[in-house]
Tab-separated table of C-alpha atoms and ligand atoms in Angstrom:
chain	number	residue	atom	x	y	z
L	99	MET	CA	0.008	0.007	-0.007
L	100	SER	CA	1.512	3.338	-1.092
L	101	ARG	CA	1.893	5.861	1.706
L	102	ASN	CA	1.937	8.570	-0.936
L	103	ALA	CA	-1.644	7.796	-1.955
L	104	ASP	CA	-3.155	8.842	1.321
L	105	TRP	CA	-1.401	12.251	1.319
L	106	LEU	CA	-2.338	12.778	-2.325
L	107	ALA	CA	-5.994	12.304	-1.664
L	108	ARG	CA	-5.998	14.467	1.449
L	109	SER	CA	-4.035	17.258	-0.253
L	110	GLN	CA	-6.323	17.314	-3.241
L	111	ALA	CA	-9.336	17.442	-0.932
L	112	ALA	CA	-8.036	20.294	1.234
L	113	VAL	CA	-5.191	22.250	-0.357
L	114	TRP	CA	-5.535	24.684	-3.240
L	115	HIS	CA	-2.133	24.411	-4.924
L	116	PRO	CA	-0.445	27.459	-6.539
L	117	CYS	CA	-0.019	27.964	-10.243
L	118	THR	CA	-2.054	24.811	-10.932
L	119	GLN	CA	-5.214	23.785	-12.739
L	120	MET	CA	-6.430	21.493	-9.955
L	121	ARG	CA	-8.312	19.362	-12.470
L	122	HIS	CA	-4.942	18.275	-13.854
L	123	HIS	CA	-4.145	16.663	-10.483
L	124	ALA	CA	-7.538	15.116	-9.904
L	125	ASP	CA	-8.363	13.652	-13.289
L	126	THR	CA	-5.973	10.690	-13.605
L	127	ALA	CA	-7.582	9.571	-16.880
L	128	SER	CA	-6.880	12.886	-18.629
L	129	PRO	CA	-3.890	13.185	-20.970
L	130	ALA	CA	-3.117	16.396	-19.096
L	131	HIS	CA	-2.948	14.602	-15.766
L	132	LEU	CA	-0.161	15.890	-13.556
L	133	PRO	CA	0.983	13.843	-10.579
L	134	LEU	CA	1.025	15.610	-7.221
L	135	LEU	CA	4.055	14.564	-5.218
L	136	PRO	CA	3.877	14.268	-1.450
L	137	ILE	CA	7.356	15.000	-0.122
L	138	ALA	CA	8.312	13.492	3.197
L	139	ARG	CA	11.804	14.974	3.519
L	140	GLY	CA	14.681	16.631	1.762
L	141	GLU	CA	18.305	15.680	1.749
L	142	GLY	CA	20.880	17.761	-0.093
L	143	ALA	CA	19.697	18.291	-3.645
L	144	TRP	CA	17.132	15.501	-3.268
L	145	LEU	CA	13.419	15.428	-2.428
L	146	ILE	CA	12.145	12.120	-1.076
L	147	ASP	CA	8.502	11.063	-1.103
L	148	PHE	CA	6.590	8.901	1.397
L	149	ASP	CA	7.289	5.768	-0.601
L	150	GLY	CA	11.041	6.472	-0.599
L	151	ARG	CA	11.291	7.635	-4.241
L	152	ARG	CA	13.909	10.297	-4.784
L	153	TYR	CA	13.807	13.327	-7.086
L	154	LEU	CA	16.774	15.517	-7.860
L	155	ASP	CA	15.661	19.105	-7.363
L	156	GLY	CA	16.855	20.554	-10.696
L	157	ILE	CA	15.043	23.862	-10.190
L	158	SER	CA	15.937	24.509	-6.547
L	159	SER	CA	12.248	24.309	-5.456
L	160	TRP	CA	11.135	27.280	-7.521
L	161	TRP	CA	14.576	28.922	-7.492
L	162	THR	CA	14.781	29.308	-3.745
L	163	ASN	CA	17.048	26.566	-2.463
L	164	LEU	CA	20.760	27.380	-2.718
L	165	PHE	CA	22.571	24.794	-0.630
L	166	GLY	CA	20.276	21.823	-0.593
L	167	HIS	CA	17.527	20.697	1.700
L	168	ALA	CA	18.201	20.235	5.422
L	169	GLU	CA	21.564	22.024	5.195
L	170	PRO	CA	23.264	21.256	8.533
L	171	ARG	CA	24.723	24.770	9.080
L	172	ILE	CA	21.446	26.568	8.353
L	173	ASN	CA	19.594	24.033	10.499
L	174	ALA	CA	21.980	24.679	13.403
L	175	ALA	CA	21.687	28.453	13.072
L	176	LEU	CA	17.882	28.220	13.135
L	177	ARG	CA	17.891	25.933	16.170
L	178	GLU	CA	20.073	28.405	18.016
L	179	GLN	CA	17.879	31.351	17.031
L	180	LEU	CA	14.764	29.461	18.152
L	181	GLU	CA	16.183	29.290	21.672
L	182	SER	CA	16.454	33.066	21.955
L	183	LEU	CA	13.890	34.918	19.818
L	184	GLU	CA	11.391	33.596	17.271
L	185	HIS	CA	9.775	36.947	16.447
L	186	VAL	CA	9.267	40.505	17.528
L	187	MET	CA	7.526	43.295	15.610
L	188	LEU	CA	10.033	45.508	13.819
L	189	ALA	CA	8.228	48.860	14.351
L	190	GLY	CA	9.787	50.286	17.501
L	191	PHE	CA	11.958	47.219	18.054
L	192	THR	CA	15.101	45.793	16.562
L	193	HIS	CA	17.203	42.645	17.027
L	194	GLN	CA	20.585	41.138	16.276
L	195	PRO	CA	19.761	39.124	13.105
L	196	VAL	CA	18.026	42.016	11.337
L	197	VAL	CA	20.828	44.463	12.167
L	198	GLU	CA	23.579	42.108	11.107
L	199	LEU	CA	21.797	41.097	7.905
L	200	SER	CA	21.170	44.726	6.900
L	201	GLU	CA	24.815	45.601	7.502
L	202	ARG	CA	26.049	42.669	5.502
L	203	LEU	CA	23.723	43.240	2.564
L	204	SER	CA	24.722	46.882	2.416
L	205	ALA	CA	28.411	45.849	2.485
L	206	LEU	CA	27.723	43.472	-0.429
L	207	THR	CA	26.620	46.504	-2.475
L	208	GLY	CA	29.844	48.303	-1.592
L	209	GLY	CA	27.799	50.561	0.686
L	210	ALA	CA	25.809	51.934	-2.281
L	211	LEU	CA	22.492	50.723	-0.846
L	212	GLY	CA	22.657	51.627	2.820
L	213	HIS	CA	19.254	50.732	4.212
L	214	ALA	CA	17.250	47.510	4.148
L	215	PHE	CA	13.439	47.289	4.338
L	216	TYR	CA	11.925	43.860	4.925
L	217	ALA	CA	8.864	41.845	3.856
L	218	SER	CA	8.087	38.175	3.389
L	219	ASP	CA	7.738	37.550	-0.330
L	220	GLY	CA	8.993	38.820	-3.634
L	221	ALA	CA	5.779	40.437	-4.842
L	222	SER	CA	5.681	42.551	-1.687
L	223	ALA	CA	9.311	43.607	-2.281
L	224	THR	CA	8.296	44.778	-5.779
L	225	GLU	CA	5.401	46.817	-4.389
L	226	ILE	CA	7.599	48.315	-1.707
L	227	ALA	CA	10.184	49.376	-4.272
L	228	LEU	CA	7.485	50.942	-6.488
L	229	LYS	CA	5.909	52.760	-3.550
L	230	MET	CA	9.305	54.005	-2.313
L	231	SER	CA	10.143	55.423	-5.726
L	232	PHE	CA	6.725	57.066	-6.150
L	233	HIS	CA	6.817	58.486	-2.608
L	234	TYR	CA	10.390	59.702	-3.050
L	235	TRP	CA	9.336	61.907	-5.988
L	236	ARG	CA	6.423	63.298	-3.991
L	237	ASN	CA	8.730	64.019	-1.056
L	238	VAL	CA	11.172	65.946	-3.215
L	239	GLY	CA	8.392	68.008	-4.749
L	240	ARG	CA	8.053	66.255	-8.094
L	241	PRO	CA	4.742	64.375	-7.788
L	242	GLU	CA	4.343	64.329	-11.602
L	243	LYS	CA	7.019	61.617	-11.703
L	244	ALA	CA	4.578	58.779	-11.123
L	245	GLU	CA	4.843	56.371	-14.030
L	246	PHE	CA	6.678	53.063	-14.116
L	247	LEU	CA	8.499	51.262	-16.900
L	248	CYS	CA	9.093	47.566	-17.285
L	249	LEU	CA	10.310	45.251	-20.058
L	250	THR	CA	8.391	42.956	-22.387
L	251	GLY	CA	8.089	39.556	-20.672
L	252	SER	CA	8.931	41.019	-17.264
L	253	TYR	CA	7.834	39.200	-14.108
L	254	HIS	CA	7.899	40.971	-10.764
L	255	GLY	CA	5.234	39.065	-8.822
L	256	GLU	CA	1.505	38.459	-8.939
L	257	THR	CA	-0.189	40.641	-6.333
L	258	VAL	CA	-2.340	43.335	-7.918
L	259	GLY	CA	0.322	46.043	-7.541
L	260	ALA	CA	3.160	43.847	-8.756
L	261	LEU	CA	1.074	42.820	-11.782
L	262	ALA	CA	1.272	46.454	-12.887
L	263	VAL	CA	4.880	45.817	-13.849
L	264	THR	CA	4.478	42.159	-14.894
L	265	ASP	CA	4.095	41.343	-18.571
L	266	VAL	CA	3.340	37.605	-18.628
L	267	ALA	CA	-0.070	36.969	-20.156
L	268	ILE	CA	-1.024	33.849	-18.210
L	269	PHE	CA	-0.576	35.675	-14.914
L	270	LYS	CA	-1.903	39.070	-15.959
L	271	ASP	CA	-4.681	38.806	-18.520
L	272	ALA	CA	-7.440	37.526	-16.224
L	273	TYR	CA	-6.851	40.377	-13.771
L	274	ALA	CA	-6.062	43.204	-16.218
L	275	PRO	CA	-9.154	45.202	-15.190
L	276	LEU	CA	-7.964	45.189	-11.581
L	277	VAL	CA	-4.589	46.663	-12.420
L	278	ARG	CA	-5.193	50.375	-12.102
L	279	HIS	CA	-1.897	51.814	-13.111
L	280	ALA	CA	-0.195	49.480	-15.519
L	281	ALA	CA	3.387	50.357	-16.365
L	282	HIS	CA	4.558	51.198	-19.866
L	283	VAL	CA	6.147	48.093	-21.409
L	284	LEU	CA	9.436	48.666	-23.267
L	285	PRO	CA	11.355	46.402	-25.692
L	286	THR	CA	13.289	43.608	-24.021
L	287	PRO	CA	17.004	43.078	-24.759
L	288	ASP	CA	16.369	39.268	-24.884
L	289	PHE	CA	19.160	38.108	-27.243
L	290	ARG	CA	16.937	35.544	-28.910
L	291	LEU	CA	15.527	38.534	-30.809
L	292	ALA	CA	18.807	39.067	-32.640
L	293	GLU	CA	18.358	39.733	-36.328
L	294	ALA	CA	20.850	38.382	-38.884
L	295	GLY	CA	24.346	39.549	-37.992
L	296	GLU	CA	23.353	41.091	-34.635
L	297	THR	CA	25.285	40.250	-31.471
L	298	PRO	CA	23.589	40.149	-28.036
L	299	ALA	CA	25.173	43.562	-27.337
L	300	ASP	CA	23.515	44.905	-30.540
L	301	VAL	CA	20.117	43.684	-29.301
L	302	ALA	CA	20.831	45.373	-25.948
L	303	ARG	CA	21.645	48.666	-27.703
L	304	ARG	CA	18.509	48.416	-29.833
L	305	ALA	CA	16.346	47.887	-26.703
L	306	ALA	CA	18.128	50.731	-24.924
L	307	ALA	CA	17.365	53.004	-27.875
L	308	GLY	CA	13.660	52.231	-27.245
L	309	LEU	CA	14.132	53.262	-23.606
L	310	ALA	CA	15.912	56.442	-24.670
L	311	ASP	CA	13.063	57.364	-27.062
L	312	TRP	CA	10.490	56.864	-24.386
L	313	LEU	CA	12.394	58.823	-21.751
L	314	GLU	CA	13.080	61.716	-24.093
L	315	LYS	CA	9.338	62.231	-24.420
L	316	ASN	CA	8.158	60.988	-21.014
L	317	GLY	CA	11.116	61.198	-18.615
L	318	GLU	CA	9.494	64.114	-16.799
L	319	ARG	CA	6.634	61.942	-15.631
L	320	THR	CA	8.567	58.681	-15.102
L	321	ALA	CA	9.377	57.525	-11.562
L	322	ALA	CA	11.307	54.283	-12.167
L	323	LEU	CA	12.343	51.540	-14.528
L	324	ILE	CA	12.199	48.038	-13.021
L	325	VAL	CA	14.256	45.217	-14.557
L	326	GLU	CA	15.301	41.645	-13.872
L	327	PRO	CA	19.066	42.012	-14.409
L	328	LEU	CA	20.538	39.685	-17.090
L	329	VAL	CA	17.856	36.953	-16.969
L	330	GLN	CA	14.093	37.367	-17.250
L	331	GLY	CA	13.126	34.185	-15.468
L	332	ALA	CA	9.369	33.763	-15.951
L	333	ALA	CA	9.622	34.909	-19.557
L	334	GLY	CA	11.403	31.576	-20.108
L	335	MET	CA	14.947	32.348	-18.952
L	336	ALA	CA	15.325	35.130	-21.486
L	337	MET	CA	18.960	36.251	-21.215
L	338	TYR	CA	20.517	39.501	-22.262
L	339	ASP	CA	23.787	41.348	-22.493
L	340	PRO	CA	24.999	43.493	-19.529
L	341	GLU	CA	25.316	46.345	-22.024
L	342	TYR	CA	21.572	46.965	-21.583
L	343	LEU	CA	22.021	47.590	-17.834
L	344	ARG	CA	24.941	49.968	-18.450
L	345	LEU	CA	22.905	51.995	-20.923
L	346	ALA	CA	19.756	51.846	-18.810
L	347	ARG	CA	21.768	53.188	-15.838
L	348	GLN	CA	23.076	56.101	-17.950
L	349	LEU	CA	19.617	56.941	-19.253
L	350	CYS	CA	18.041	56.728	-15.799
L	351	ASP	CA	20.717	59.162	-14.526
L	352	GLN	CA	20.194	61.484	-17.453
L	353	TYR	CA	16.390	61.635	-17.040
L	354	GLU	CA	16.340	61.365	-13.223
L	355	VAL	CA	14.526	58.050	-13.115
L	356	HIS	CA	15.095	55.358	-10.485
L	357	LEU	CA	16.564	52.078	-11.617
L	358	ILE	CA	15.023	49.199	-9.652
L	359	CYS	CA	16.871	45.883	-9.947
L	360	ASP	CA	14.617	42.939	-9.142
L	361	GLU	CA	17.267	40.404	-8.116
L	362	ILE	CA	14.710	38.096	-6.501
L	363	ALA	CA	15.608	35.268	-8.877
L	364	VAL	CA	19.028	36.289	-10.176
L	365	GLY	CA	20.602	37.507	-6.924
L	366	CYS	CA	22.579	35.425	-4.420
L	367	GLY	CA	25.127	34.100	-6.912
L	368	ARG	CA	22.726	32.654	-9.448
L	369	THR	CA	24.248	34.335	-12.515
L	370	GLY	CA	27.883	33.972	-11.425
L	371	THR	CA	28.366	37.186	-9.431
L	372	PHE	CA	26.656	37.736	-6.070
L	373	PHE	CA	24.332	40.281	-7.627
L	374	ALA	CA	23.609	40.072	-11.363
L	375	HIS	CA	23.892	43.837	-11.854
L	376	GLU	CA	27.598	43.664	-10.857
L	377	GLN	CA	28.316	42.224	-14.329
L	378	ALA	CA	27.389	45.612	-15.781
L	379	ASP	CA	29.481	47.523	-13.256
L	380	ILE	CA	26.484	49.541	-12.110
L	381	ARG	CA	24.423	49.985	-8.953
L	382	PRO	CA	20.640	50.359	-8.854
L	383	ASP	CA	18.795	52.889	-6.683
L	384	LEU	CA	16.598	50.157	-5.273
L	385	MET	CA	17.125	46.401	-5.232
L	386	CYS	CA	14.699	43.602	-4.405
L	387	LEU	CA	15.887	40.286	-2.973
L	388	SER	CA	13.963	37.185	-1.899
L	389	LYS	CA	13.888	33.518	-2.983
L	390	GLY	CA	17.527	32.423	-2.324
L	391	ILE	CA	18.290	34.995	0.337
L	392	SER	CA	17.087	32.698	3.148
L	393	GLY	CA	18.733	29.679	1.501
L	394	GLY	CA	15.243	28.553	0.502
L	395	TYR	CA	14.234	28.082	4.129
L	396	LEU	CA	11.835	30.817	5.159
L	397	PRO	CA	9.759	33.522	3.480
L	398	LEU	CA	11.890	36.646	3.454
L	399	SER	CA	12.290	39.568	1.114
L	400	VAL	CA	14.382	42.724	1.271
L	401	VAL	CA	14.358	46.050	-0.509
L	402	LEU	CA	17.742	47.803	-0.350
L	403	SER	CA	17.698	51.537	-0.986
L	404	SER	CA	20.299	54.187	-1.729
L	405	ASP	CA	21.044	56.758	0.950
L	406	THR	CA	19.733	59.563	-1.269
L	407	LEU	CA	16.404	57.827	-1.542
L	408	TYR	CA	16.283	57.034	2.167
L	409	ALA	CA	17.160	60.606	3.180
L	410	ALA	CA	14.164	62.048	1.324
L	411	PHE	CA	11.835	60.356	3.848
L	412	LEU	CA	13.482	61.922	6.929
L	413	ASP	CA	11.322	64.677	8.254
L	414	ASP	CA	9.179	65.627	11.243
L	415	SER	CA	6.091	64.824	9.209
L	416	VAL	CA	4.675	61.317	9.439
L	417	ALA	CA	3.160	61.739	5.979
L	418	ARG	CA	6.664	61.879	4.530
L	419	ALA	CA	7.638	58.614	6.209
L	420	PHE	CA	7.397	55.239	4.532
L	421	LEU	CA	4.536	53.802	6.583
L	422	HIS	CA	4.397	50.451	4.804
L	423	SER	CA	4.486	47.359	7.048
L	424	HIS	CA	3.870	43.645	7.194
L	425	SER	CA	3.259	41.653	10.372
L	426	TYR	CA	6.337	39.480	9.902
L	427	THR	CA	8.642	42.261	8.654
L	428	GLY	CA	12.222	41.330	9.556
L	429	ASN	CA	11.359	38.008	11.215
L	430	PRO	CA	14.419	36.928	13.263
L	431	LEU	CA	14.317	33.287	12.168
L	432	ALA	CA	14.217	34.244	8.490
L	433	CYS	CA	17.037	36.784	8.993
L	434	ARG	CA	19.068	34.179	10.829
L	435	ALA	CA	18.623	31.715	7.952
L	436	ALA	CA	19.813	34.499	5.601
L	437	LEU	CA	22.883	35.153	7.765
L	438	ALA	CA	23.744	31.447	7.765
L	439	THR	CA	23.297	31.473	3.978
L	440	LEU	CA	25.740	34.400	3.583
L	441	ASP	CA	28.200	32.585	5.904
L	442	ILE	CA	28.188	29.582	3.544
L	443	PHE	CA	29.023	31.823	0.569
L	444	ALA	CA	32.174	32.877	2.409
L	445	GLU	CA	33.105	29.566	4.048
L	446	ASP	CA	32.761	27.499	0.896
L	447	ASP	CA	33.923	30.111	-1.648
L	448	VAL	CA	30.695	29.361	-3.464
L	449	LEU	CA	31.098	31.741	-6.400
L	450	ALA	CA	34.417	30.123	-7.348
L	451	ALA	CA	33.053	26.583	-6.922
L	452	ASN	CA	30.047	27.522	-9.059
L	453	ARG	CA	32.271	28.671	-11.912
L	454	ASP	CA	33.558	25.121	-12.150
L	455	ARG	CA	30.083	23.651	-11.619
L	456	SER	CA	28.472	25.793	-14.267
L	457	ARG	CA	31.208	24.826	-16.759
L	458	LYS	CA	30.329	21.177	-16.157
L	459	ILE	CA	26.634	21.864	-16.640
L	460	GLY	CA	27.437	23.648	-19.886
L	461	ALA	CA	29.556	20.735	-21.088
L	462	MET	CA	26.811	18.256	-20.176
L	463	LEU	CA	24.245	20.227	-22.194
L	464	ALA	CA	26.524	21.060	-25.144
L	465	PRO	CA	25.556	18.036	-27.321
L	466	LEU	CA	21.941	19.296	-27.329
L	467	ALA	CA	23.068	22.118	-29.627
L	468	GLY	CA	22.990	19.506	-32.422
L	469	HIS	CA	19.449	18.307	-31.616
L	470	ALA	CA	17.076	19.072	-34.484
L	471	GLN	CA	14.344	20.358	-32.142
L	472	VAL	CA	16.507	22.386	-29.757
L	473	LYS	CA	17.110	26.127	-30.216
L	474	HIS	CA	18.890	28.865	-28.285
L	475	LEU	CA	20.930	26.746	-25.896
L	476	ARG	CA	22.067	29.373	-23.398
L	477	GLN	CA	23.593	29.775	-19.948
L	478	ARG	CA	24.392	32.465	-17.414
L	479	GLY	CA	26.176	31.040	-14.393
L	480	MET	CA	23.942	28.561	-12.626
L	481	ILE	CA	21.012	29.016	-15.030
L	482	ALA	CA	21.016	27.007	-18.248
L	483	ALA	CA	18.143	26.821	-20.719
L	484	PHE	CA	17.090	25.869	-24.239
L	485	ASP	CA	13.913	26.154	-26.260
L	486	VAL	CA	12.202	23.142	-27.766
L	487	VAL	CA	10.593	23.318	-31.182
L	488	SER	CA	7.204	21.648	-30.735
L	489	ASP	CA	3.584	22.603	-31.444
L	490	ASP	CA	2.305	20.349	-28.679
L	491	PRO	CA	0.564	22.601	-26.140
L	492	SER	CA	1.096	19.918	-23.460
L	493	PHE	CA	4.865	19.682	-24.093
L	494	SER	CA	5.706	21.237	-20.739
L	495	ARG	CA	3.515	18.893	-18.721
L	496	ARG	CA	4.656	15.820	-20.643
L	497	PHE	CA	8.306	16.744	-20.208
L	498	TYR	CA	7.793	17.363	-16.488
L	499	ARG	CA	6.212	13.925	-16.014
L	500	ALA	CA	8.845	12.152	-18.022
L	501	ALA	CA	11.646	13.862	-16.094
L	502	LEU	CA	10.072	12.751	-12.814
L	503	ASP	CA	10.182	9.169	-14.089
L	504	HIS	CA	13.894	9.727	-14.630
L	505	GLY	CA	14.240	10.917	-11.029
L	506	ALA	CA	14.521	14.666	-11.706
L	507	LEU	CA	12.359	17.651	-10.909
L	508	LEU	CA	12.417	19.806	-14.072
L	509	ARG	CA	9.505	22.068	-14.875
L	510	PRO	CA	9.700	23.734	-18.281
L	511	ILE	CA	8.210	27.184	-18.780
L	512	GLY	CA	6.207	26.678	-21.959
L	513	ASN	CA	8.695	25.242	-24.444
L	514	THR	CA	11.727	26.390	-22.469
L	515	VAL	CA	13.544	23.652	-20.553
L	516	TYR	CA	15.863	25.029	-17.888
L	517	LEU	CA	18.169	23.990	-15.107
L	518	MET	CA	18.554	26.056	-11.954
L	519	PRO	CA	19.998	23.546	-9.485
L	520	PRO	CA	21.203	24.105	-5.916
L	521	TYR	CA	24.855	25.095	-5.607
L	522	ILE	CA	25.796	21.647	-4.328
L	523	VAL	CA	25.102	19.396	-7.305
L	524	GLY	CA	28.078	17.122	-7.900
L	525	ASP	CA	29.316	15.399	-11.078
L	526	ASP	CA	27.013	12.398	-10.709
L	527	GLU	CA	23.997	14.636	-10.142
L	528	ILE	CA	24.837	16.768	-13.187
L	529	ALA	CA	25.092	13.525	-15.204
L	530	LEU	CA	21.706	12.400	-13.885
L	531	LEU	CA	20.141	15.723	-14.912
L	532	GLY	CA	21.603	15.180	-18.368
L	533	ARG	CA	20.110	11.683	-18.642
L	534	ALA	CA	16.748	12.955	-17.383
L	535	ILE	CA	16.719	15.741	-19.983
L	536	ASP	CA	17.613	13.358	-22.814
L	537	GLY	CA	15.052	10.797	-21.701
L	538	ALA	CA	12.291	13.338	-21.090
L	539	LEU	CA	12.932	15.081	-24.409
L	540	GLU	CA	12.689	11.821	-26.254
L	541	ARG	CA	9.422	10.890	-24.586
L	542	ALA	CA	7.806	14.347	-24.703
L	543	LEU	CA	8.589	14.761	-28.409
L	544	ARG	CA	7.349	11.337	-29.400
D	764	LIG	C1	9.595	34.896	-7.908
D	764	LIG	C2	9.791	36.287	-8.391
D	764	LIG	C3	9.037	37.351	-7.861
D	764	LIG	C4	7.910	37.156	-6.891
D	764	LIG	O1	8.320	36.560	-5.697
D	764	LIG	P1	7.203	35.805	-4.820
D	764	LIG	O2	7.914	35.503	-3.548
D	764	LIG	O3	6.784	34.599	-5.595
D	764	LIG	O4	6.068	36.763	-4.638
D	764	LIG	C5	9.321	38.636	-8.301
D	764	LIG	N1	10.315	38.834	-9.191
D	764	LIG	C6	11.037	37.846	-9.739
D	764	LIG	C7	12.137	38.172	-10.699
D	764	LIG	C8	10.801	36.524	-9.359
D	764	LIG	O5	11.498	35.543	-9.897
């Protein structure tokens, strides 16, 4: 008797799962049927179900998990924190983990972003950054600067405010009437759009010219441009040249517009540098972090702001203050998990080890470049992706299922298959991911 079966039935009866057509779980006879997996425990890069089956977590549990499940050092740090302080409100109070984390994050930006504001999820971080930018312009006497800019295919979260700067139809279309103040959507520098003879840097310059055009006419009323630096994750791991960020930074300076870097997915070493924007040698005015920042342990997000921005809120008037808050803002356990995560980066020289690891992932995927139905094989650090040529609307679900049968959790976005594994996968695990991709491709394309 499968122990999984009981949890499956109970979950389907009581839990409304995210980003899921629940019918696809329930209807086992349907060709679209998707198995729901009850996970009993995690161990390193592996997820283990109640029947003892193991799945290699090739996408870091939705891009959150950096050092594997049940990481002993993060576990120990959390146990210790539990013994002293599980939570205290952050208005009027402070505590060691939140102070230390804020200091260390600021130091990681070279001091450019001196203050940290906390929330619990990425969408909230986006909304906080938008509100801070908007409120900054009011505070400095330029309330007409109230419009936001985002890129084609951008994803910054799914709450109603964050949807204003999100350009992914499946998440946005149904709620479009609710979004009161949608941002203007600009051309993306996605290098898959290269025309004959164009390099990725050419595509970046072409997209930046679109930004320049818009700002020339509308800079006066623009508050901020929000971007996912180097990789637009939910768009299907759309990658672009750092040149775009360099040009965007110059244009934002020229037209006095804030540059918001949403590093929720690409921060914390994912693209090879600790922050993705470092590869363009720039700093944003505001930066959002979440997902990997707590090692994939606890809900935590952070908005880091420049001192100029912060200073504009200092006044005797409460109305000029940033009154935003969430109940769990700056939760000590989540901050402690983040500190333990940052410790591991230093102790294990993670960025250097990942250079080697990402080379091996690249070598493992390289033969796919010759596959007749594979296009745009691409990689930036610990993110690798390729697009599959197929008209089958259920390709993604069929690939996902087949990969599970090969012992790997891989969840394509549309026709884009990608790897975003924890920073601990070894040679054998990389080889297993390769076999799972080959096997799943063969089955899903049959
Ligand atoms: C995941 C993600 C978000 C939203 O974070 P949630 O915690 O899911 O709300 C925002 N921006 C980017 C780039 C993301 O990848």
